[in-house]
CSV table of C-alpha atoms in Angstrom, one decimal:
chain,number,residue,atom,x,y,z
A,128,MET,CA,115.4,91.7,73.7
A,129,SER,CA,115.1,95.2,75.2
A,130,GLU,CA,118.1,97.3,75.7
A,131,ILE,CA,120.7,96.5,78.3
A,132,ILE,CA,121.4,99.3,80.8
A,133,GLN,CA,125.1,99.8,81.7
A,134,THR,CA,125.7,101.2,85.3
A,135,ASP,CA,128.1,100.8,88.2
A,136,ALA,CA,125.9,99.2,90.8
A,137,VAL,CA,122.5,97.6,91.1
A,138,ILE,CA,120.8,97.7,94.5
A,139,VAL,CA,118.2,94.9,95.0
A,140,GLY,CA,115.7,96.5,97.4
A,141,ALA,CA,114.7,100.0,98.0
A,142,GLY,CA,114.1,100.0,101.7
A,143,PRO,CA,115.8,102.4,104.0
A,144,VAL,CA,119.1,100.5,103.9
A,145,GLY,CA,119.1,100.2,100.0
A,146,LEU,CA,118.2,103.9,99.6
A,147,PHE,CA,121.1,104.9,102.1
A,148,ALA,CA,123.4,102.7,100.1
A,149,VAL,CA,122.8,105.1,97.1
A,150,PHE,CA,124.3,108.1,99.1
A,151,GLU,CA,127.2,106.1,100.3
A,152,LEU,CA,127.9,105.0,96.7
A,153,GLY,CA,127.2,108.4,95.2
A,154,LEU,CA,129.9,110.0,97.4
A,155,LEU,CA,132.4,107.7,95.8
A,156,ASP,CA,131.1,108.4,92.4
A,157,ILE,CA,129.3,105.1,92.0
A,158,LYS,CA,126.0,105.4,90.0
A,159,ALA,CA,123.2,103.0,91.2
A,160,HIS,CA,120.0,101.7,89.8
A,161,LEU,CA,117.5,100.1,92.5
A,162,ILE,CA,115.0,97.6,91.9
A,163,ASP,CA,112.2,96.8,94.2
A,164,ILE,CA,109.3,94.4,94.0
A,165,LEU,CA,106.9,97.1,95.6
A,166,PRO,CA,105.5,99.7,93.5
A,167,LYS,CA,107.0,102.3,95.8
A,168,VAL,CA,110.2,103.0,97.7
A,169,GLY,CA,110.7,102.4,101.4
A,170,GLY,CA,110.4,98.5,101.8
A,171,GLN,CA,109.0,97.4,105.0
A,172,CYS,CA,109.0,101.1,106.4
A,173,ALA,CA,106.5,102.2,103.8
A,174,GLU,CA,104.5,98.8,103.4
A,175,LEU,CA,104.3,97.5,107.0
A,176,TYR,CA,104.4,100.6,109.3
A,177,PRO,CA,104.3,104.0,107.5
A,178,GLU,CA,102.5,105.6,110.3
A,179,LYS,CA,104.6,103.9,113.2
A,180,PRO,CA,107.0,106.0,115.0
A,181,ILE,CA,110.7,104.7,115.0
A,182,TYR,CA,112.7,105.7,118.2
A,183,ASP,CA,116.1,104.3,117.3
A,184,ILE,CA,117.2,106.3,114.1
A,185,PRO,CA,120.4,108.5,115.2
A,186,GLY,CA,119.5,112.0,115.2
A,187,TYR,CA,115.7,111.5,115.2
A,188,PRO,CA,114.2,111.1,118.6
A,189,ILE,CA,111.0,110.1,116.9
A,190,ILE,CA,110.2,109.5,113.0
A,191,THR,CA,107.5,107.6,111.2
A,192,GLY,CA,108.4,104.9,108.8
A,193,GLN,CA,107.2,107.0,106.0
A,194,GLY,CA,108.9,110.0,107.3
A,195,LEU,CA,112.3,108.2,107.4
A,196,VAL,CA,111.9,107.1,103.8
A,197,GLU,CA,111.1,110.6,102.7
A,198,ALA,CA,114.0,112.0,104.4
A,199,LEU,CA,116.2,109.4,102.8
A,200,GLU,CA,114.9,110.1,99.2
A,201,LYS,CA,115.7,113.8,100.0
A,202,GLN,CA,119.2,112.9,101.1
A,203,ILE,CA,119.9,110.8,98.0
A,204,HIS,CA,118.3,113.0,95.5
A,205,PRO,CA,121.7,114.7,94.5
A,206,PHE,CA,122.9,111.3,93.2
A,207,ARG,CA,119.7,110.8,90.8
A,208,PRO,CA,119.6,107.0,91.2
A,209,THR,CA,117.3,105.3,88.9
A,210,PHE,CA,114.3,103.4,90.2
A,211,HIS,CA,112.9,100.2,88.8
A,212,LEU,CA,109.7,99.6,91.0
A,213,GLY,CA,107.2,96.9,90.9
A,214,GLU,CA,110.0,94.6,89.4
A,215,MET,CA,111.5,91.4,90.9
A,216,VAL,CA,115.0,90.4,90.2
A,217,GLU,CA,114.9,87.0,88.9
A,218,ARG,CA,118.4,86.4,87.7
A,219,VAL,CA,121.9,87.4,88.4
A,220,GLU,CA,124.4,86.2,86.0
A,221,THR,CA,128.1,86.4,86.2
A,222,LEU,CA,129.9,87.9,83.4
A,223,GLY,CA,133.2,89.0,84.9
A,224,THR,CA,135.9,87.4,86.8
A,225,ALA,CA,136.8,87.7,90.6
A,226,GLU,CA,139.4,90.3,89.8
A,227,LYS,CA,137.1,92.2,87.5
A,228,PRO,CA,133.4,91.5,88.5
A,229,LEU,CA,130.6,92.2,86.1
A,230,TYR,CA,127.0,91.0,86.6
A,231,ARG,CA,123.9,90.9,84.6
A,232,VAL,CA,120.8,91.4,86.5
A,233,ALA,CA,117.4,90.6,85.0
A,234,THR,CA,113.8,91.4,86.3
A,235,ASP,CA,110.6,89.8,85.7
A,236,ALA,CA,109.4,92.9,83.9
A,237,GLY,CA,112.2,92.3,81.2
A,238,THR,CA,114.6,95.0,82.6
A,239,THR,CA,118.4,93.9,82.0
A,240,ILE,CA,121.0,95.8,83.7
A,241,GLU,CA,124.9,95.1,83.6
A,242,ALA,CA,126.8,96.5,86.5
A,243,LYS,CA,130.1,96.1,88.2
A,244,VAL,CA,128.8,95.5,91.6
A,245,VAL,CA,125.4,94.2,93.0
A,246,ILE,CA,124.2,95.3,96.6
A,247,ILE,CA,121.5,93.1,97.9
A,248,ALA,CA,119.4,95.1,100.5
A,249,ALA,CA,116.3,92.8,100.3
A,250,GLY,CA,115.5,92.9,103.9
A,251,GLY,CA,113.1,90.1,104.8
A,252,GLY,CA,113.0,89.1,101.1
A,253,SER,CA,110.4,90.1,98.4
A,254,PHE,CA,106.8,90.9,99.4
A,255,GLN,CA,104.7,88.5,97.8
A,256,PRO,CA,101.0,87.6,97.9
A,257,LYS,CA,100.1,85.5,100.8
A,258,ARG,CA,98.4,82.3,99.7
A,259,PRO,CA,94.9,81.4,100.9
A,260,PRO,CA,95.0,78.8,103.8
A,261,THR,CA,93.6,76.3,101.6
A,262,PRO,CA,95.5,72.9,101.4
A,263,GLY,CA,96.7,72.1,97.9
A,264,VAL,CA,96.3,75.7,96.5
A,265,GLU,CA,99.6,75.5,94.8
A,266,ALA,CA,98.2,73.1,92.0
A,267,TYR,CA,95.6,75.8,91.0
A,268,GLU,CA,97.9,78.8,91.0
A,269,GLY,CA,98.3,80.6,87.5
A,270,LYS,CA,95.4,78.3,86.1
A,271,SER,CA,92.4,79.0,88.0
A,272,VAL,CA,93.7,80.9,91.3
A,273,PHE,CA,95.3,84.3,91.1
A,274,TYR,CA,96.6,86.9,93.3
A,275,SER,CA,96.6,89.7,90.6
A,276,VAL,CA,94.8,90.4,87.4
A,277,ARG,CA,96.9,90.6,84.4
A,278,LYS,CA,94.4,90.2,81.7
A,279,MET,CA,90.7,90.8,82.5
A,280,GLU,CA,89.7,88.9,79.3
A,281,HIS,CA,90.8,85.6,81.1
A,282,PHE,CA,87.8,86.3,83.3
A,283,ARG,CA,85.1,86.8,80.6
A,284,GLY,CA,82.0,84.5,81.0
A,285,ARG,CA,83.6,82.8,83.9
A,286,ARG,CA,82.3,82.5,87.6
A,287,VAL,CA,84.8,84.4,89.5
A,288,MET,CA,85.1,84.2,93.3
A,289,VAL,CA,86.9,87.2,94.9
A,290,ALA,CA,88.4,86.9,98.4
A,291,GLY,CA,89.3,89.7,100.7
A,292,GLY,CA,87.8,92.8,102.1
A,293,GLY,CA,90.3,95.6,101.1
A,294,ASP,CA,90.6,97.9,98.1
A,295,SER,CA,92.2,95.3,95.8
A,296,ALA,CA,89.3,92.9,96.5
A,297,LEU,CA,86.5,95.2,96.2
A,298,ASP,CA,88.1,97.0,93.2
A,299,TRP,CA,88.5,93.7,91.2
A,300,ALA,CA,85.0,92.6,92.3
A,301,LEU,CA,83.4,95.7,90.6
A,302,ASN,CA,85.7,95.8,87.6
A,303,LEU,CA,85.2,92.2,86.8
A,304,HIS,CA,81.4,92.4,87.4
A,305,PRO,CA,80.6,93.5,83.7
A,306,VAL,CA,83.1,90.8,82.4
A,307,ALA,CA,82.5,87.8,84.5
A,308,SER,CA,79.3,85.7,84.2
A,309,ARG,CA,79.0,86.0,88.0
A,310,VAL,CA,81.2,87.6,90.8
A,311,ILE,CA,81.1,85.9,94.3
A,312,LEU,CA,82.7,88.3,96.8
A,313,VAL,CA,83.8,86.2,100.1
A,314,HIS,CA,85.0,88.1,103.1
A,315,ARG,CA,85.1,86.8,106.7
A,316,ARG,CA,83.1,89.6,108.1
A,317,ASP,CA,80.4,92.0,107.0
A,318,GLU,CA,82.7,94.9,107.4
A,319,PHE,CA,85.1,96.1,104.7
A,320,ARG,CA,88.6,98.1,104.9
A,321,ALA,CA,88.0,99.2,101.3
A,322,ALA,CA,87.0,102.8,100.4
A,323,PRO,CA,83.3,103.4,101.3
A,324,HIS,CA,82.3,104.5,97.7
A,325,SER,CA,83.4,100.9,96.5
A,326,VAL,CA,81.6,99.2,99.5
A,327,ASN,CA,78.6,101.0,98.7
A,328,ALA,CA,78.8,100.1,94.9
A,329,MET,CA,79.2,96.4,95.9
A,330,ARG,CA,76.3,96.6,98.3
A,331,ALA,CA,74.1,97.9,95.7
A,332,LEU,CA,75.0,95.2,93.1
A,333,VAL,CA,74.4,92.6,95.9
A,334,ALA,CA,71.0,94.1,96.7
A,335,GLU,CA,69.9,93.8,92.9
A,336,ASN,CA,71.2,90.3,92.9
A,337,LYS,CA,73.9,91.1,90.3
A,338,MET,CA,76.7,90.2,92.5
A,339,ASP,CA,76.8,87.5,95.5
A,340,LEU,CA,78.4,88.3,98.8
A,341,ALA,CA,79.2,85.4,101.2
A,342,ILE,CA,80.4,86.1,104.8
A,343,ALA,CA,82.7,83.2,105.1
A,344,GLN,CA,86.2,81.9,105.1
A,345,LEU,CA,87.9,79.8,102.6
A,346,THR,CA,88.6,76.1,103.7
A,347,GLY,CA,89.2,74.1,100.6
A,348,LEU,CA,89.3,73.9,96.9
A,349,LYS,CA,87.6,71.4,94.5
A,350,GLY,CA,88.7,70.7,91.0
A,351,ALA,CA,91.0,68.8,88.8
A,352,ASP,CA,94.1,69.6,86.9
A,353,GLY,CA,94.4,72.9,88.2
A,354,GLN,CA,91.0,73.9,87.2
A,355,LEU,CA,88.6,74.8,90.1
A,356,SER,CA,85.1,73.7,90.2
A,357,ALA,CA,84.1,74.8,93.6
A,358,VAL,CA,85.4,76.4,96.7
A,359,THR,CA,84.4,75.3,100.1
A,360,LEU,CA,83.5,77.9,102.5
A,361,ARG,CA,82.8,78.1,106.2
A,362,GLY,CA,80.2,80.6,107.3
A,363,ALA,CA,80.1,82.7,110.4
A,364,ASP,CA,77.8,79.9,112.2
A,365,GLN,CA,80.9,77.3,111.4
A,366,SER,CA,78.6,75.5,108.8
A,367,ALA,CA,80.6,74.5,105.7
A,368,PHE,CA,79.3,74.8,102.2
A,369,ASP,CA,80.6,74.6,98.6
A,370,VAL,CA,80.3,77.7,96.1
A,371,GLU,CA,80.7,76.7,92.4
A,372,CYS,CA,83.0,78.9,90.5
A,373,ASP,CA,85.7,78.8,87.9
A,374,ASP,CA,88.2,81.1,89.1
A,375,LEU,CA,89.4,82.3,92.5
A,376,LEU,CA,91.0,85.8,93.0
A,377,ALA,CA,92.5,85.9,96.4
A,378,PHE,CA,93.7,89.1,98.2
A,379,TYR,CA,95.1,88.2,101.6
A,380,GLY,CA,97.9,90.9,101.8
A,381,LEU,CA,101.7,90.2,101.4
A,382,THR,CA,104.1,88.2,103.1
A,383,MET,CA,107.9,88.2,102.7
A,384,LYS,CA,109.7,85.3,100.9
A,385,LEU,CA,113.4,85.0,100.1
A,386,GLY,CA,112.4,84.3,96.6
A,387,PRO,CA,114.8,84.0,93.7
A,388,ILE,CA,117.8,85.1,95.8
A,389,ALA,CA,118.2,81.5,96.8
A,390,ASP,CA,119.1,80.8,93.2
A,391,TRP,CA,121.8,83.2,92.7
A,392,GLY,CA,124.5,80.9,93.8
A,393,LEU,CA,125.3,82.5,97.0
A,394,ASN,CA,126.3,80.9,100.2
A,395,LEU,CA,123.2,81.0,102.5
A,396,HIS,CA,122.8,80.3,106.2
A,397,GLU,CA,119.2,79.8,107.4
A,398,ASN,CA,117.9,82.1,104.4
A,399,LEU,CA,120.3,84.8,105.4
A,400,ILE,CA,123.5,85.7,103.5
A,401,PRO,CA,126.7,85.5,105.4
A,402,VAL,CA,129.1,88.5,104.7
A,403,ASP,CA,132.6,89.5,105.5
A,404,THR,CA,132.2,92.2,108.2
A,405,ALA,CA,135.1,94.3,106.9
A,406,THR,CA,133.6,94.7,103.4
A,407,PHE,CA,130.1,93.2,103.3
A,408,GLU,CA,130.9,91.4,100.4
A,409,THR,CA,129.2,88.0,100.0
A,410,SER,CA,131.0,84.7,98.7
A,411,ALA,CA,130.8,86.3,95.3
A,412,PRO,CA,133.2,89.1,94.5
A,413,GLY,CA,131.3,92.1,93.7
A,414,ILE,CA,128.0,90.9,95.1
A,415,PHE,CA,127.5,92.8,98.5
A,416,ALA,CA,124.6,92.5,101.1
A,417,VAL,CA,123.5,94.7,103.6
A,418,GLY,CA,120.6,95.1,106.1
A,419,ASP,CA,118.2,92.5,107.5
A,420,ILE,CA,119.2,89.8,104.8
A,421,ILE,CA,122.6,89.4,106.2
A,422,THR,CA,124.1,87.3,109.0
A,423,TYR,CA,127.3,87.7,110.8
A,424,PRO,CA,128.4,87.2,114.5
A,425,GLY,CA,126.7,89.9,116.4
A,426,LYS,CA,124.3,91.0,113.6
A,427,LEU,CA,121.5,93.3,114.8
A,428,LYS,CA,118.6,93.7,112.5
A,429,LEU,CA,118.5,97.6,113.1
A,430,ILE,CA,118.1,100.2,110.3
A,431,LEU,CA,121.1,102.0,111.7
A,432,SER,CA,123.2,98.9,111.4
A,433,GLY,CA,122.2,98.8,107.7
A,434,PHE,CA,123.4,102.2,107.1
A,435,HIS,CA,126.9,101.3,108.6
A,436,GLU,CA,127.0,98.3,106.5
A,437,GLY,CA,126.2,100.3,103.3
A,438,ALA,CA,128.9,102.7,104.1
A,439,LEU,CA,131.5,99.9,104.3
A,440,ALA,CA,130.2,98.1,101.4
A,441,ALA,CA,130.6,101.2,99.1
A,442,GLN,CA,134.3,101.5,100.2
A,443,ARG,CA,134.9,98.0,98.8
A,444,ALA,CA,132.8,98.5,95.7
A,445,HIS,CA,134.9,101.6,94.8
A,446,ARG,CA,137.8,99.1,94.2
A,447,HIS,CA,135.7,97.1,91.7
A,448,VAL,CA,134.3,100.1,90.0
A,449,TYR,CA,137.4,102.1,89.8
A,450,PRO,CA,140.2,99.7,90.3
A,451,ASP,CA,142.8,102.2,89.3
A,452,LYS,CA,141.7,104.9,91.4
A,453,LYS,CA,142.9,105.3,95.0
A,454,LEU,CA,140.2,106.0,97.4
A,455,LEU,CA,140.9,109.0,99.7
A,456,PHE,CA,138.8,109.1,102.7
A,457,GLN,CA,136.8,112.4,103.1
A,458,TYR,CA,134.3,114.0,105.4
A,459,THR,CA,131.0,115.8,104.0
A,460,THR,CA,131.7,118.5,106.5
A,461,SER,CA,135.2,119.6,105.1
A,462,SER,CA,135.7,118.2,101.6
A,463,THR,CA,134.7,120.6,98.8
A,464,ASN,CA,134.9,117.7,96.5
A,465,LEU,CA,131.9,115.8,98.4
A,466,GLN,CA,130.0,119.1,98.9
A,467,ARG,CA,130.2,119.6,95.1
A,468,LYS,CA,128.8,116.1,94.5
A,469,LEU,CA,126.0,117.0,97.0
A,470,GLY,CA,125.2,120.3,95.3
A,471,VAL,CA,126.1,122.5,98.4
A,472,SER,CA,129.3,123.8,97.3
B,88,MET,CA,105.3,86.1,138.6
B,89,THR,CA,102.9,86.1,135.8
B,90,LYS,CA,102.5,83.1,133.6
B,91,VAL,CA,101.1,82.5,130.1
B,92,THR,CA,100.5,79.0,128.8
B,93,TYR,CA,100.7,78.3,125.1
B,94,ILE,CA,99.1,75.2,123.5
B,95,ASP,CA,100.2,74.5,119.9
B,96,ALA,CA,98.0,73.0,117.2
B,97,SER,CA,99.1,69.3,118.2
B,98,GLY,CA,98.0,69.8,121.8
B,99,GLU,CA,101.3,70.4,123.4
B,100,SER,CA,101.3,72.8,126.3
B,101,ARG,CA,104.1,75.4,127.4
B,102,THR,CA,103.8,77.5,130.4
B,103,VAL,CA,106.2,80.4,130.6
B,104,GLU,CA,106.9,83.4,132.9
B,105,ALA,CA,105.8,86.6,131.3
B,106,GLN,CA,106.9,90.3,132.2
B,107,VAL,CA,104.2,92.5,132.9
B,108,GLY,CA,103.9,95.2,130.2
B,109,SER,CA,105.5,92.9,127.5
B,110,THR,CA,103.1,91.3,125.0
B,111,VAL,CA,101.9,87.8,124.4
B,112,MET,CA,103.9,87.7,121.2
B,113,GLU,CA,107.2,89.0,122.7
B,114,THR,CA,106.9,86.6,125.5
B,115,ALA,CA,106.5,83.6,123.1
B,116,LEU,CA,109.5,84.8,121.0
B,117,ARG,CA,111.6,85.4,124.2
B,118,ASN,CA,110.9,81.8,125.4
B,119,SER,CA,111.2,80.1,122.1
B,120,VAL,CA,107.6,79.1,122.1
B,121,PRO,CA,106.9,77.6,118.4
B,122,GLY,CA,103.8,78.5,116.5
B,123,ILE,CA,104.2,82.4,116.5
B,124,GLU,CA,106.1,83.9,113.6
B,125,ALA,CA,105.7,87.7,114.4
B,126,GLU,CA,107.0,88.6,110.7
B,127,CYS,CA,106.5,92.3,111.2
B,128,GLY,CA,107.9,92.4,114.7
B,129,GLY,CA,105.0,93.6,116.5
B,130,ALA,CA,103.7,96.5,114.4
B,131,CYS,CA,100.2,94.8,114.1
B,132,ALA,CA,101.0,94.7,110.3
B,133,CYS,CA,101.2,91.1,109.3
B,134,ALA,CA,98.7,88.7,111.2
B,135,THR,CA,101.5,86.0,111.8
B,136,CYS,CA,101.3,86.2,115.6
B,137,HIS,CA,97.6,84.8,115.6
B,138,VAL,CA,96.4,83.1,118.5
B,139,TYR,CA,93.1,81.7,119.9
B,140,VAL,CA,92.3,82.9,123.6
B,141,ALA,CA,91.0,80.2,125.7
B,142,ASP,CA,87.3,80.5,126.2
B,143,GLU,CA,87.5,81.5,130.0
B,144,TRP,CA,89.9,84.4,129.2
B,145,THR,CA,88.2,86.0,126.2
B,146,GLU,CA,86.2,88.5,128.5
B,147,ILE,CA,89.1,89.5,130.5
B,148,VAL,CA,91.6,89.7,127.4
B,149,GLY,CA,88.9,91.9,125.5
B,150,LYS,CA,88.2,92.2,121.7
B,151,PRO,CA,90.5,93.3,119.1
B,152,SER,CA,90.8,97.1,118.0
B,153,GLN,CA,89.5,98.2,114.7
B,154,MET,CA,93.2,98.1,113.3
B,155,GLU,CA,93.7,94.5,114.7
B,156,GLU,CA,90.3,93.4,113.3
B,157,ASP,CA,91.4,94.6,109.8
B,158,MET,CA,94.7,92.8,110.1
B,159,LEU,CA,93.0,89.5,111.3
B,160,ASP,CA,91.3,89.5,107.8
B,161,PHE,CA,94.9,88.2,106.8
B,162,ALA,CA,94.9,85.4,109.1
B,163,ALA,CA,93.9,81.9,108.4
B,164,ASP,CA,90.9,80.2,110.2
B,165,VAL,CA,89.8,83.3,112.2
B,166,ARG,CA,87.4,82.5,115.1
B,167,PRO,CA,85.5,84.5,117.4
B,168,ASN,CA,88.3,84.1,119.9
B,169,SER,CA,91.0,85.1,117.6
B,170,ARG,CA,93.4,87.7,118.6
B,171,LEU,CA,96.9,88.9,117.5
B,172,SER,CA,99.3,88.2,120.3
B,173,CYS,CA,101.4,91.4,119.7
B,174,GLN,CA,98.3,93.3,120.6
B,175,ILE,CA,97.8,91.6,124.0
B,176,LYS,CA,99.8,93.2,126.9
B,177,VAL,CA,100.6,91.0,129.8
B,178,SER,CA,99.1,92.4,133.0
B,179,GLU,CA,98.7,91.0,136.5
B,180,ALA,CA,95.0,90.4,135.6
B,181,LEU,CA,96.2,88.1,132.7
B,182,ASP,CA,98.2,85.8,135.0
B,183,GLY,CA,97.4,82.2,134.1
B,184,LEU,CA,96.2,83.2,130.5
B,185,VAL,CA,95.9,80.3,128.1
B,186,VAL,CA,96.3,80.7,124.3
B,187,THR,CA,96.3,78.3,121.4
B,188,THR,CA,98.3,78.7,118.3
B,189,PRO,CA,96.9,77.8,115.0
B,190,VAL,CA,98.0,75.3,112.6
B,191,LYS,CA,99.4,77.7,110.2
B,192,GLN,CA,100.3,81.3,110.6
B,193,GLY,CA,99.4,83.6,107.6
């Protein structure tokens, strides 16, 4: 087992609300580690709408999703949070008591962190690969249907169908070409979003008959015991046909799923976490939740509401992290103590 | 008042009033029309508000933009009359528009 990290707070989700929680915790001397399933910070702002303008962030008449994320990163920099990106929190175990909470948080990448408080800022849940729209695909997943490549060797000598038209699909079609016995690229139209040089490289291989390209959509899978034997495709002329293959690698983008949060023993209401609006604590003492993942009467799914929720959660979290210290309310404009923490005094 | 009709995958039809300037996706959500998820909230970033525009309307509604076409790559069972409903703005010219929602979003 790898080393267990000890810290004050673990924030699950590095979207705008999770990032700002670092600031509010930091002012109260609470150190934070952030975990996010995406390989970058920013959550939906960075993944879904980096270039879109947002008009309702206080103080910014207009700012893009990416612009907001970058500004938040700068704002929390004095508190030096630790990021664990590309990792999904799988388990949250209770080690402490209601009076003295302690949690052990474990990710799918083997990171283990013990913290006095956990702040769930998971937004719409974790971004996970979208399944192809073929009935019964679940039975093949992990055996012959994959959404990422962990080991290229798995594909050696096999007939691999790669579905999609973006960079992931094209990159893997090209990378697996020397390894697989045959690569069949399937995309719904003869236009690709991927970088032009990979599209050109793919077209050259197809022209030399070293790779197959099918302009079609996936409609069915054939095989037994999780092992594919063929994929049924429907071409642009609506005709259906089968293509034999051993593996399918599907790249249909990401979707948001609540994921393992459902198994952490928290009360849930329609896949949202109810909280106490005075403290933003969940049904488990020491586990807080803020942002789009929570519900309470009057809840608005706005980034600005998430900022407020993080500030209140931090106040309560202070009690768990420093049970013997009295919390003195201070302003960043006037407190030299806070200004010192921010590195401006 | 401008009206939009949504037919779901089972054939059930719902006609609702739509505000000019709002999108076909927003109109569906506001009127609790099932079959449209709109996971990204209208940013043309998720393909879960996919609809099929009725044949007689495809020309008036028009073709998807390049960005929308890219996003349709993530939708299931895309057809020549597929559009993302967050990218169709209701106008007086679209009064009476009919769209069908797919069996599955995303």
